[in-house]
XYZ file of C-alpha atoms in Angstrom:
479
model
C -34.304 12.963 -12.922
C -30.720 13.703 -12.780
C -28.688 10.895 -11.693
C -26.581 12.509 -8.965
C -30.070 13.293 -7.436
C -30.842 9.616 -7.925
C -27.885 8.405 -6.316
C -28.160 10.635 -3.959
C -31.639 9.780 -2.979
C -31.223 6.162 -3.356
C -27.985 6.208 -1.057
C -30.236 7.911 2.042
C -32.960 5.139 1.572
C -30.260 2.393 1.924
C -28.074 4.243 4.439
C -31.830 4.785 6.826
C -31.944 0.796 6.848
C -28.231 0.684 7.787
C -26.990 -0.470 4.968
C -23.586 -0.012 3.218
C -23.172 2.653 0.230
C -21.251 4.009 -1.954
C -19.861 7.381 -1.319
C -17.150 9.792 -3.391
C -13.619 9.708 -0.593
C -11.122 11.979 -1.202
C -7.635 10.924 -0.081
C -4.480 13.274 0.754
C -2.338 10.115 -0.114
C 0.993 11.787 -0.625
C 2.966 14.990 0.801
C 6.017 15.061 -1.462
C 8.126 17.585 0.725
C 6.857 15.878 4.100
C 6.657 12.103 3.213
C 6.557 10.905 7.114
C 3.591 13.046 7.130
C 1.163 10.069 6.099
C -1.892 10.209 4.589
C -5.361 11.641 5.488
C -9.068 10.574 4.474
C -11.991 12.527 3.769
C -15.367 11.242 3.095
C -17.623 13.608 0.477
C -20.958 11.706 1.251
C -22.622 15.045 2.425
C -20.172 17.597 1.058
C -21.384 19.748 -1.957
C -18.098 21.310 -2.506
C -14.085 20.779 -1.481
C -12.068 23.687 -1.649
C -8.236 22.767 -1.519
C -5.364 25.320 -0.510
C -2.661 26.581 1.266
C -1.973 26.395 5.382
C 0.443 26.451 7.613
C -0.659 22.718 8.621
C -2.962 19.708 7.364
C -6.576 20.371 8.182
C -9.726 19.653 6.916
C -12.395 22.454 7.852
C -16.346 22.179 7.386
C -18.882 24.819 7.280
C -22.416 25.630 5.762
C -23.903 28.416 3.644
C -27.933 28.153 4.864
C -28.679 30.281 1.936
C -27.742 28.169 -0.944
C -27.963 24.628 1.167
C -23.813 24.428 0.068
C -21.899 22.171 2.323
C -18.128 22.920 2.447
C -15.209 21.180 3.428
C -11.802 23.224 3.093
C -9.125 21.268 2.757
C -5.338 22.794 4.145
C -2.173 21.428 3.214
C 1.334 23.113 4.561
C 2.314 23.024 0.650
C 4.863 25.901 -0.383
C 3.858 25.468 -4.308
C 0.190 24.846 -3.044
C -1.777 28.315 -4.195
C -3.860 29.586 -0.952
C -6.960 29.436 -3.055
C -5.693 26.515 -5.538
C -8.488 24.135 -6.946
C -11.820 23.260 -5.429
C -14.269 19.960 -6.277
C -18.207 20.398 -6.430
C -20.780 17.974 -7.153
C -22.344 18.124 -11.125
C -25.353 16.310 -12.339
C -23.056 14.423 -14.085
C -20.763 13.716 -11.014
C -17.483 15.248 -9.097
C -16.373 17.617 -10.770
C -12.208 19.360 -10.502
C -11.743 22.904 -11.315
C -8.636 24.815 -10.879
C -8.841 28.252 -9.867
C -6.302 29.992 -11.319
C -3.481 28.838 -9.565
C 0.402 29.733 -10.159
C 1.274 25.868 -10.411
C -1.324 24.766 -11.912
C -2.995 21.108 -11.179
C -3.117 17.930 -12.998
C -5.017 14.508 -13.070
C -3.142 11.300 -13.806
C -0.322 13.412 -14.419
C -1.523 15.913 -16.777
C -2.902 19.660 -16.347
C -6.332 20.192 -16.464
C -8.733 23.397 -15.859
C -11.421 21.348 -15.480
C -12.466 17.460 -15.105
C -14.656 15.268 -14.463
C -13.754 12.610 -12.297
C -13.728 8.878 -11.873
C -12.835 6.416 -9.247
C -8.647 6.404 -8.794
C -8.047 9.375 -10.355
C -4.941 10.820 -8.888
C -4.891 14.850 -8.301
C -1.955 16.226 -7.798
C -1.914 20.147 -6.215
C 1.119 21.384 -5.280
C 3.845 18.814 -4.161
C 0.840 16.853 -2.418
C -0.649 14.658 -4.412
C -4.470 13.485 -3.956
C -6.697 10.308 -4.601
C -9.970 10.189 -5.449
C -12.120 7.253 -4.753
C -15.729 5.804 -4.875
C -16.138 3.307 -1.975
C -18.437 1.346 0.268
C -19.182 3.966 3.239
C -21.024 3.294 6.593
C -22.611 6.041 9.319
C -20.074 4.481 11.965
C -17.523 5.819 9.707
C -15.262 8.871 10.958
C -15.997 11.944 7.631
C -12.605 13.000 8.653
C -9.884 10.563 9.225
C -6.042 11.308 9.831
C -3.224 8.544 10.315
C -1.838 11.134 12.826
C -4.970 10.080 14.415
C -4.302 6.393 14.343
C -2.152 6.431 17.106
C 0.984 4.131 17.872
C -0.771 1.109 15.929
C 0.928 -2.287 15.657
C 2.542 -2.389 12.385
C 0.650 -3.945 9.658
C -2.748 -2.974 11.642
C -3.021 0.702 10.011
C -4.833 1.492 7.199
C -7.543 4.507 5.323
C -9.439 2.067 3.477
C -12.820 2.049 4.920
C -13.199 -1.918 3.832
C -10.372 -3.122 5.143
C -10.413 -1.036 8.156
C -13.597 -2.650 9.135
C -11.926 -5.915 8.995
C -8.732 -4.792 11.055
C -11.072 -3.648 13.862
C -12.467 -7.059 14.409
C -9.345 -8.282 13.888
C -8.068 -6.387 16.789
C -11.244 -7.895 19.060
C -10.406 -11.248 17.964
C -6.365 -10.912 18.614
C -6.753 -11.334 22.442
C -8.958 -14.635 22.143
C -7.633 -18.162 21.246
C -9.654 -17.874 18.202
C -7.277 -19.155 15.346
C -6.927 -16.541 12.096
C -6.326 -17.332 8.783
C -4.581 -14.264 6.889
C -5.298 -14.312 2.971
C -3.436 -12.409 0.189
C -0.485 -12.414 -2.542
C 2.617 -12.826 -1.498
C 4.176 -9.777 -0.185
C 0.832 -7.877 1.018
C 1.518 -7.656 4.783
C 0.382 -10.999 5.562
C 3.325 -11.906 8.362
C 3.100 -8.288 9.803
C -0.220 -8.976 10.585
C 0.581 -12.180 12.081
C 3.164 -10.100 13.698
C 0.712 -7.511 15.144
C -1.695 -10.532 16.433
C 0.630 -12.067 18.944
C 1.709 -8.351 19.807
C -1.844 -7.976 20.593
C -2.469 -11.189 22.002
C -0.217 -10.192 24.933
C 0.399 -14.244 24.723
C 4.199 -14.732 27.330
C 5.702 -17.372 24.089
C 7.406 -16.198 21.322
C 5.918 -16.259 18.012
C 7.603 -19.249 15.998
C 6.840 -18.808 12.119
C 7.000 -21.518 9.658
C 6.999 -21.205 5.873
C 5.052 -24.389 5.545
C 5.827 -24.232 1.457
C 9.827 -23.998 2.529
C 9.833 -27.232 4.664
C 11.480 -30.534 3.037
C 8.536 -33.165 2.698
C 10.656 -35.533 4.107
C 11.595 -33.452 7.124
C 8.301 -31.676 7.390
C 6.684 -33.793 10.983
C 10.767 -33.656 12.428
C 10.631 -30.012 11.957
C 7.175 -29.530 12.809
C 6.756 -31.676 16.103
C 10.179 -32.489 16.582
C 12.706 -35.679 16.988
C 14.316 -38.098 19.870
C 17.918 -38.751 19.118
C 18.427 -41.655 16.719
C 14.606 -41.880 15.645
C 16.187 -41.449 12.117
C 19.086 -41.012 10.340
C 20.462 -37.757 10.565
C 18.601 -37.216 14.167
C 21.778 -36.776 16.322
C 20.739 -34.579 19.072
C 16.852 -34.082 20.603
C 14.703 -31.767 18.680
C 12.078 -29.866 20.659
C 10.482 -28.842 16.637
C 8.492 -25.580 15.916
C 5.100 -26.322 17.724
C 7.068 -27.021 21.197
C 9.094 -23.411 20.610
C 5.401 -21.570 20.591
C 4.520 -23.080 23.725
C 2.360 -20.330 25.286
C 2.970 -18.047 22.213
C 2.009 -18.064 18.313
C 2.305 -20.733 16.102
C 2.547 -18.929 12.887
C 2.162 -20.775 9.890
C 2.511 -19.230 7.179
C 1.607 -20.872 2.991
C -0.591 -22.902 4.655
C -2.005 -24.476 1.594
C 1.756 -25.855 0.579
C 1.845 -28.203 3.400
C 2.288 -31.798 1.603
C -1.040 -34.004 2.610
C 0.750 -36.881 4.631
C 1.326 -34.315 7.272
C -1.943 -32.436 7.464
C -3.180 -35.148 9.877
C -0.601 -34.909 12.005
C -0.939 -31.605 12.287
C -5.130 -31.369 12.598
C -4.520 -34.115 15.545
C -2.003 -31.626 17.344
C -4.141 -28.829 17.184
C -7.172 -30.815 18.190
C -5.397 -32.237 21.643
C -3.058 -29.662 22.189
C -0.388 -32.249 22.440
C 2.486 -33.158 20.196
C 4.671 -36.155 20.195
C 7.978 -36.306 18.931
C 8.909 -38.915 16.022
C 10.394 -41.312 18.023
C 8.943 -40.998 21.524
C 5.453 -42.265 22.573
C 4.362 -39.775 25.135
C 2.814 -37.068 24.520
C 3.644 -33.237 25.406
C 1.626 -30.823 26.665
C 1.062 -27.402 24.236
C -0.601 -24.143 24.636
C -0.902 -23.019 21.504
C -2.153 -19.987 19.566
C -2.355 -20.452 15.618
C -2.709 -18.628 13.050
C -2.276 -19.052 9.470
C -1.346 -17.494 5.964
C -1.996 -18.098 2.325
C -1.671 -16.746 -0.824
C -3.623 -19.970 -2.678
C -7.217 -20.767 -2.496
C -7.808 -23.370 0.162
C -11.470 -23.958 -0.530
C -10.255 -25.021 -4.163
C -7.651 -26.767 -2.793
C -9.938 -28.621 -0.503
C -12.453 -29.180 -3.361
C -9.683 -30.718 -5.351
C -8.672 -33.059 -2.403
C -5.696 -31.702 -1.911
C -5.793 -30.079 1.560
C -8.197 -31.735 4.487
C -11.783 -30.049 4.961
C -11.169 -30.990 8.757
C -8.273 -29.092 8.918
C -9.164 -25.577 7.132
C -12.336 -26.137 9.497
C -9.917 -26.171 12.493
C -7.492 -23.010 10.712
C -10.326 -20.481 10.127
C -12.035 -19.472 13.605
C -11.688 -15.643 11.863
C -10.825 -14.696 8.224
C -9.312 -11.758 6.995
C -8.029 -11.201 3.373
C -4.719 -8.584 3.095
C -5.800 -6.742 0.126
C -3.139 -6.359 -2.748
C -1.093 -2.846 -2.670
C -2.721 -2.045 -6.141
C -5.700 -1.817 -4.637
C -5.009 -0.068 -1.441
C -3.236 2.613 -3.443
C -4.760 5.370 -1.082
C -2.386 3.704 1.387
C 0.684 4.652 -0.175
C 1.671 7.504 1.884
C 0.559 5.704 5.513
C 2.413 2.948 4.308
C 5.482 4.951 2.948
C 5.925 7.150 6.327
C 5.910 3.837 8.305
C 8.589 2.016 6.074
C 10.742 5.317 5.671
C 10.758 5.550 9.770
C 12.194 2.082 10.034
C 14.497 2.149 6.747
C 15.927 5.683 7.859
C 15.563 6.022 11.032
C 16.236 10.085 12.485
C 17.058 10.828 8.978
C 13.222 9.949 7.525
C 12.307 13.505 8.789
C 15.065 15.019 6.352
C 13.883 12.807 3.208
C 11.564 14.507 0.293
C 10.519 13.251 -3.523
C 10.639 14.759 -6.926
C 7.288 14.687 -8.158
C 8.572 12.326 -10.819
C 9.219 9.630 -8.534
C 5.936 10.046 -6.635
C 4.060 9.904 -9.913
C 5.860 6.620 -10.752
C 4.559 4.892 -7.408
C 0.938 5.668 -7.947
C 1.348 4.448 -11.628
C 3.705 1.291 -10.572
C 1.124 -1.905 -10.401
C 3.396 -3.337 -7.450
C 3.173 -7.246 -8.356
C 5.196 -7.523 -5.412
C 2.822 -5.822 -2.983
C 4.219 -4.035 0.407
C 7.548 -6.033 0.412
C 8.485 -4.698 -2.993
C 7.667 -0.917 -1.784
C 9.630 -1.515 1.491
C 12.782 -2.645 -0.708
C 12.310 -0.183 -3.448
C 12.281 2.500 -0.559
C 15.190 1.227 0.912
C 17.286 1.626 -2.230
C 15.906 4.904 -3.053
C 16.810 6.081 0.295
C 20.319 4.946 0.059
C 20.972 6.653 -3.170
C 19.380 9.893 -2.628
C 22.696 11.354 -0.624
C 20.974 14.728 -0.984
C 17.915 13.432 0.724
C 15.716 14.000 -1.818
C 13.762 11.074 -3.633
C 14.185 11.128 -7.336
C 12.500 9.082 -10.466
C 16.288 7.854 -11.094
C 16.659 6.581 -7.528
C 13.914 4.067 -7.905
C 14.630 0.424 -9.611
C 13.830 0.401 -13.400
C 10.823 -1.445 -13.384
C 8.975 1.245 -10.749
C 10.487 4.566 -12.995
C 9.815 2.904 -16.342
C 5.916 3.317 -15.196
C 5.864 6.763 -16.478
C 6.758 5.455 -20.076
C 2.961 5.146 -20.809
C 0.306 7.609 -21.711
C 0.615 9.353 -18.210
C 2.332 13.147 -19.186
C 5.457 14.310 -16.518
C 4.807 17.638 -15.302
C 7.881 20.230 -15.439
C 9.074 21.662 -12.334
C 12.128 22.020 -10.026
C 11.886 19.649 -8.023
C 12.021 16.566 -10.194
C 15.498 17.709 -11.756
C 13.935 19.799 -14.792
C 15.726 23.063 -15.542
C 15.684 25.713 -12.901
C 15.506 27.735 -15.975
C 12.757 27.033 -17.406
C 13.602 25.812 -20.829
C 11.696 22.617 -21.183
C 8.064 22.864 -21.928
C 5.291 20.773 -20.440
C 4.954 19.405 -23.939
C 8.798 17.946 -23.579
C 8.052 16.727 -19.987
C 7.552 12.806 -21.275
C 10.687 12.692 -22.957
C 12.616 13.200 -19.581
C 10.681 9.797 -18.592
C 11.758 8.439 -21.950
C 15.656 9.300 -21.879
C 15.442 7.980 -18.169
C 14.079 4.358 -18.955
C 16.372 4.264 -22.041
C 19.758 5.444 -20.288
C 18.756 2.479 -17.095
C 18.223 -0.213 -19.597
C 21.720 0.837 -21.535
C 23.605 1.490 -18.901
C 24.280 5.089 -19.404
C 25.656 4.254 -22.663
C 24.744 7.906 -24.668
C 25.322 5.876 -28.366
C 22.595 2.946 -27.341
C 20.166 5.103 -26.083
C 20.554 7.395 -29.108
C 19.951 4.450 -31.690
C 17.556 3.124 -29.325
C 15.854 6.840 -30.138
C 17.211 7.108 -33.711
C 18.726 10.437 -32.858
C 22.725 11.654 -32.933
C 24.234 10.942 -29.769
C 25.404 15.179 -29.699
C 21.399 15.444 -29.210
C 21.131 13.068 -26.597
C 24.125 14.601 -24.494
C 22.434 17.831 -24.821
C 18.787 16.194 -23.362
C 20.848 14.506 -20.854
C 22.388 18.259 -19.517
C 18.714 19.794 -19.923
C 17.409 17.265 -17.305
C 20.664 17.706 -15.156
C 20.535 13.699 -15.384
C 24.041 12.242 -13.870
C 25.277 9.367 -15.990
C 27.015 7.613 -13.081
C 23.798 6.968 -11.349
C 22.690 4.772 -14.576
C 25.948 2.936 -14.687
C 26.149 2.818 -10.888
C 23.163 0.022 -10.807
C-alpha cells in the first residue's frame, strides 16, 4: 500500500478516537513588502491540492471538484512579484509535493529555485516577496483549518501565537490567568517568558502592580531584606524601613522570575510566606498581611535541581499549580512574521506601516538559529529599523551574526529588492557571493584590501563586486 494512503488511513482511525495527529500545515510566515501584515496558518489535513497566487488581499479559498474527489484550497497573497497562477502543492504517494507553474519570478525552497520538490518538515517556500513555511505537526478536530493573526484579535502581548502546540497551552493559560492558581513559565532565556508573566496579571485583572524579581540577580546576603523587607537598624546598612518586593505586590503579581537561582537558605522563607500569606520583616516580629498572586520563571530544570537537593520539593510543589513551557524561537519559526509585526509596531511606532525587507534579510532570519530567542529578534529589529532611513529592511542592516547566516549552503536569489542590479547583470549562479562580500566587508570593517586577501582576489575586483551589489561602504564602517 502506498504510504500516504497509510498515513492517511491511520490518521482517521486515531483522529475517530480523538486523538492527536500529525498533519502537513502550511504557514504564510512572512510578507516582505507588508511586514505588519503577520502571519497566517493553514492546515492541509484534508486538502489534496494548494494552489498559491496573486490577489488583491490575503485569503485562503476552499472548494471541491466531485468528479475527481480533489479538495482545493487557493491560497491569495496581495504580492506584486507573486504570478496570479504562481506555484501550487498536491499530495504524492511519496508525500507533498511543490511545483511551480511557470511563473515570471520563479520560486525557491531554502533559498534556491526549484520546478519541482518534494517536501519536508521546515522547508521554507518563498513565492513572490512572501515567503512560506511548511510544517508537519500535531493537529486536533478543535483546531481552526484556517487561521489568521488578523483574526487573533487585540491579544495581550506574549499570548499570540500559530503553533497549534503551543496555542493549546496559551488557551488554558488564559483560563487559568483569572484564578489564584500560581504558574510556573519554562524556557531559555529570552523566549517571552516575562511577557507572559506580563500578559497574566493583565489578565488577572488583579488592582496591585506586578513587582518582578530576578531571583538569580539578588545578593545572597541581601536576598530575605529585599525579598520581605527590613525595620530600620535590623542590620547594618538598614537606615530607613523597607516594605521589600512581596509587600509591593500586595493585591497584584509577585513575579519571580530564575526561580531555580534562588540560594537555598532563603527558599524556606519564602515557601513559609507563600503558605500563610504573611511576611515579616527582618527585624520586626509581627507579621503582615499579603494577598498575593505568584508566578514564576525558569530557564533551568527544577526537577533536577530538586533531585540534586538543591532547590526544596515543598516549594516547586507550592510554584507549579499550572505549567507552561515558552518554546525556543528556533522552533516556533512559523512565528516569525506574528512576532515581527508585533515588535515592529512597538519599535516604530506610525512608521511600522512604511517599513519593507529585501528578500536577503528575510532569508537570513529564517536561517538565523536565534540563541537569543525573542529578545534578540526584538533588538536586532530595532537596529535594523534605525538604519534603514529609506524604510526598507536590508541583509546589511541586520547585526553580523544574523546576515552571516546566509554564508552556508543556502543560495541568495537575485532580484531588486535586495540591492542586486536593477540591470540585471548578476546571475543567480553569482547570487552567494553578494552574501559572501557582505560577511567579509562587516567583519573588516569595510576595509576593500582585507576583504580582498581574505578572498585572495585584487582589491580593483572587489571594488567592482562592491558597485555590482550597490553595497555602501559607510554602512560597514558605520557599526
Amino acid at each position: 500500500m502506498e504510504p500516504q494512503k497509510t498515513l492517511a488511513r491511520t490518521s482517521r482511525r486515531a483522529r475517530a478516537r480523538g486523538e492527536r495527529t500529525l498533519a502537513p500545515y502550511l504557514f504564510v510566515a512572512f510578507e516582505c513588502e507588508r511586514p505588519i501584515a503577520g502571519a497566517a496558518r493553514y492546515c492541509l489535513r484534508d486538502i489534496s491540492e494548494v494552489r498559491i497566487g496573486r490577489g488583491e488581499e490575503r485569503i485562503a479559498e476552499r472548494s471541491s471538484e466531485p468528479a475527481s474527489q480533489v479538495e482545493q484550497l487557493r491560497i491569495s497573497v496581495p504580492d506584486a512579484r507573486m504570478s496570479q497562477v504562481h506555484a501550487r502543492l498536491f499530495q504524492a504517494p511519496e508525500g507533498w509535493k511543490l511545483e511551480d507553474l511557470g511563473s515570471t519570478n520563479g520560486t525557491l525552497v531554502n533559498g534556491e529555485y526549484k520546478e519541482e520538490a518534494l517536501l519536508s518538515d521546515g522547508d521554507v517556500v518563498e513565492i513572490g516577496y512572501t515567503f512560506f513555511l511548511f510544517r508537519i505537526l500535531a493537529s486536533g478536530e478543535d483546531e481552526p483549518a484556517v487561521l489568521d493573526s488578523s483574526s487573533l484579535g487585540p491579544t495581550a502581548l506574549g499570548l499570540a501565537t500559530l503553533l497549534p502546540s503551543f496555542s493549546r497551552e496559551l488557551v488554558a493559560l488564559g483560563k487559568i490567568a483569572a484564578s489564584q492558581v500560581p504558574v510556573l513559565i519554562q524556557g531559555e532565556s529570552g523566549s517571552g517568558k516575562e511577557l507572559i508573566a506580563r500578559a497574566i496579571h493583565e489578565l488577572s485583572r488583579r488592582p496591585g502592580e506586578l513587582v518582578a524579581i530576578n531571583c538569580g540577580a539578588l545578593p545572597d546576603t541581601l536576598v530575605e531584606s529585599e525579598l520581605f523587607g527590613a525595620r530600620r537598624g535590623a542590620f547594618t546598612g538598614a537606615v530607613s524601613d523597607r516594605a521589600g518586593f512581596v509587600r509591593a505586590a500586595d493585591r497584584g503579581t509577585l513575579f519571580l522570575d530564575e526561580i531555580g537561582d534562588l540560594p537555598t537558605s532563603s527558599q524556606v522563607a519564602l515557601l513559609r510566606v507563600l503558605q500563610e500569606q504573611q511576611v515579616t520583616p527582618i527585624g520586626d516580629t509581627k507579621p503582615i498581611s499579603v494577598d498575593l498572586r505568584v508566578v514564576a520563571a525558569t530557564h533551568r530544570d527544577l526537577p533536577a535541581l530538586v533531585a540534586a537537593e538543591k532547590f526544596r520539593h515543598d516549594l516547586k510543589a507550592r510554584l507549579t499549580g499550572f505549567t507552561i513551557t515558552v518554546p525556543p524561537l528556533r522552533k516556533r519559526r512559523n512565528d516569525l512574521g506574528l512576532l515581527t509585526a508585533t515588535l515592529l509596531k512597538r519599535i516604530a511606532g506610525e512608521r511600522a506601516a512604511e517599513l519593507s525587507f529585501g528578500c536577503e534579510a528575510v532569508r537570513a532570519l529564517f536561517r538565523y538559529d536565534w540563541p537569543l530567542n525573542v529578545r534578540e529578534l526584538e533588538q536586532c529589529l530595532a537596529s535594523a529599523v534605525a538604519l534603514a532611513d529609506q524604510g526598507r529592511i536590508e541583509l546589511d542592516h541586520l547585526p553580523p551574526a544574523v546576515y552571516g547566516a546566509l554564508a552556508g549552503p543556502m543560495a541568495v536569489s537575485n532580484d531588486s529588492s535586495t540591492g542586486s542590479p536593477s540591470s540585471g547583470t548578476g546571475s543567480k549562479a553569482e547570487d552567494p557571493l553578494r552574501a559572501q562580500l557582505v560577511r567579509l566587508l562587516w567583519e573588516h570593517g569595510g576595509n576593500l584590501s582585507a576583504v580582498a586577501r581574505a578572498m585572495g582576489k585584487a582589491r580593483t575586483q572587489v571594488q567592482r563586486w562592491t558597485r555590482r551589489y550597490q553595497l555602501n561602504l559607510d554602512t560597514f564602517r558605520s557599526k
